[in-house]
């Protein structure tokens, strides 16, 4: 397809130019990005539609566009069950995290950690987030460039450079408004590209019925294993339940998403944008899964590594797409635009959120007298430097090897899980104190890296189940077992002890690490003296007990909660030692006192204001 190369370049160029144009527009319009409120928070003026499309774009990159079809092709439709995790994975952010974070009028999610615990906890949370996003950005920049280079001979590092520079440019000049509006444009391109491949692929395979019969002959289309074994890579439990923790770590407490919720005009808009994410996320998941099924129907599970020279299933997805689309004018270019749209929208969100937290959490508190102009300039310089850093991280990905989807999900599990645990410790457990929080985070990260690196070293993060080629009907579990018993007890290499620990499915990492942080955090908190109700900053705790017990009649609740419903007046004052305006939460632009009181959820209180 060298003859279509020029059209690839044209479409690729148009995509970069359009993104730059949107960035330029937001640099020259509105407040012309002169304040951090506008540059980092889009003047908190966004409506729910652009926010919801931007929320999708943040964590739907080329990794999902390439990695999910490769996953379906290799392991069957199990992965589709992560869609079940989207229900709780978005309801809990909408009704727990957004109300708390929005009403505190934060700029960075990690300001919450100082309000609830202490400054050191906030700094550790911010540094952990920066670590997670820098590595994740590297994967996102590298994936499309590597895939294209493997198949179309696109100049690898030239593409990485072009993508990284264009993205850094429009993020630096246009701020969050530009990032959100380019996300909207890029998400539409992303869906269009995937749809094109599916339509052409189905048509070339001989129609929907042909694809379905081809696929269902090999694996029962929606066969899912309910196997409770946590080392089984993908089961309903690892995806449906483990996936909820993964979603909470991304859509509940990740700065990239929290910043979008906080940029909404009203809290209602923020909650609505979270609800609107659900159908688009299901659509994105369906498109990438169907693409994998169509690819399976076409290639019938054969291993094309001979033709490709690379055994990686990820590269095979691109060769499948180029096979399908070659000769159709503009479509190969559209798919390349789709890949890079997915990558650009994720990387720009990462740059902007990294610049925001660095500014708000690491720089501003030490230079309170810094002028707006200088702060905005510094934010832009930060966005630029993170851009260049991520190009370096792209090279690191080159060394990771694994399937890109697995690498990304492991990063979220290993680093995002502990951060989720830190927020849950603060929000649901009022007794937790900052010593407990720090100890919990440390323990969570230590365990996370122990399991994660252990699994990479022993190459066992869940059992690899490669699908046989077409025509071989997969036996159901019990038949297989029957055969095995018939053949005498074939010693299945059941890992034991530490090896079993390392073979924990990576889909459980988020849940496992989150629980470790909470457990250790609570133990240390109780050992060092749990926090008292009146010491906790108002509005930083979710009245879980109250919510759960709200069906109880009043008298039982008061007895159970043991807290008189009306806290005495002096308890209502936010404790002086948490001088809130040190966090850019000056009282006048925050809530009025009676508003805070009305909202103040006495965490053991059964009535709930959240
Ligand atoms: O596409 C990526 O860059 C990361 C891979 C997907 C991340 C998770 S999976 C569940 C949720 N759904 C998405 O579309 N993204 C996140
Ligand atoms: Na994206």
Coordinates of C-alpha atoms and ligand atoms in Angstrom, one line a residue, residues 59-64 79 82 86 136 140 246-247 250-251 281 346 405 408-409 412, ligand 1:
X59 CA -8.9 6.6 28.8
X60 CA -9.8 5.3 25.4
X61 CA -6.6 5.5 23.4
X62 CA -4.9 3.6 20.7
X63 CA -4.2 1.0 23.4
X64 CA -7.9 0.1 23.4
X79 CA -13.0 -9.1 28.0
X82 CA -15.7 -5.4 31.6
X86 CA -19.2 0.3 33.9
X136 CA 0.8 5.5 30.8
X140 CA -0.1 5.8 24.6
X246 CA -10.3 -0.2 37.9
X247 CA -13.1 2.1 36.8
X250 CA -9.9 6.1 36.6
X251 CA -13.4 7.7 36.6
X281 CA -18.2 3.8 26.9
X346 CA -5.5 10.7 25.9
X405 CA -3.6 -3.4 26.7
X408 CA -1.9 -0.2 30.4
X409 CA -4.2 -2.2 32.7
X412 CA -3.7 1.3 36.4
Ligands
LIG1 O1 -7.3 2.6 26.0 C1 -6.4 2.9 26.9 O2 -5.6 3.8 26.8 C2 -6.4 2.1 28.2 C3 -7.1 0.8 28.1 C4 -8.5 0.9 28.6 C5 -8.5 1.5 30.0 C6 -9.8 1.2 30.8 S1 -10.5 -0.3 30.5 C7 -12.0 0.1 31.2 C8 -12.2 1.6 30.8 N1 -12.9 1.6 29.6 C9 -12.1 2.4 28.7 O3 -12.5 2.7 27.5 N2 -11.0 2.7 29.2 C10 -10.9 2.2 30.6

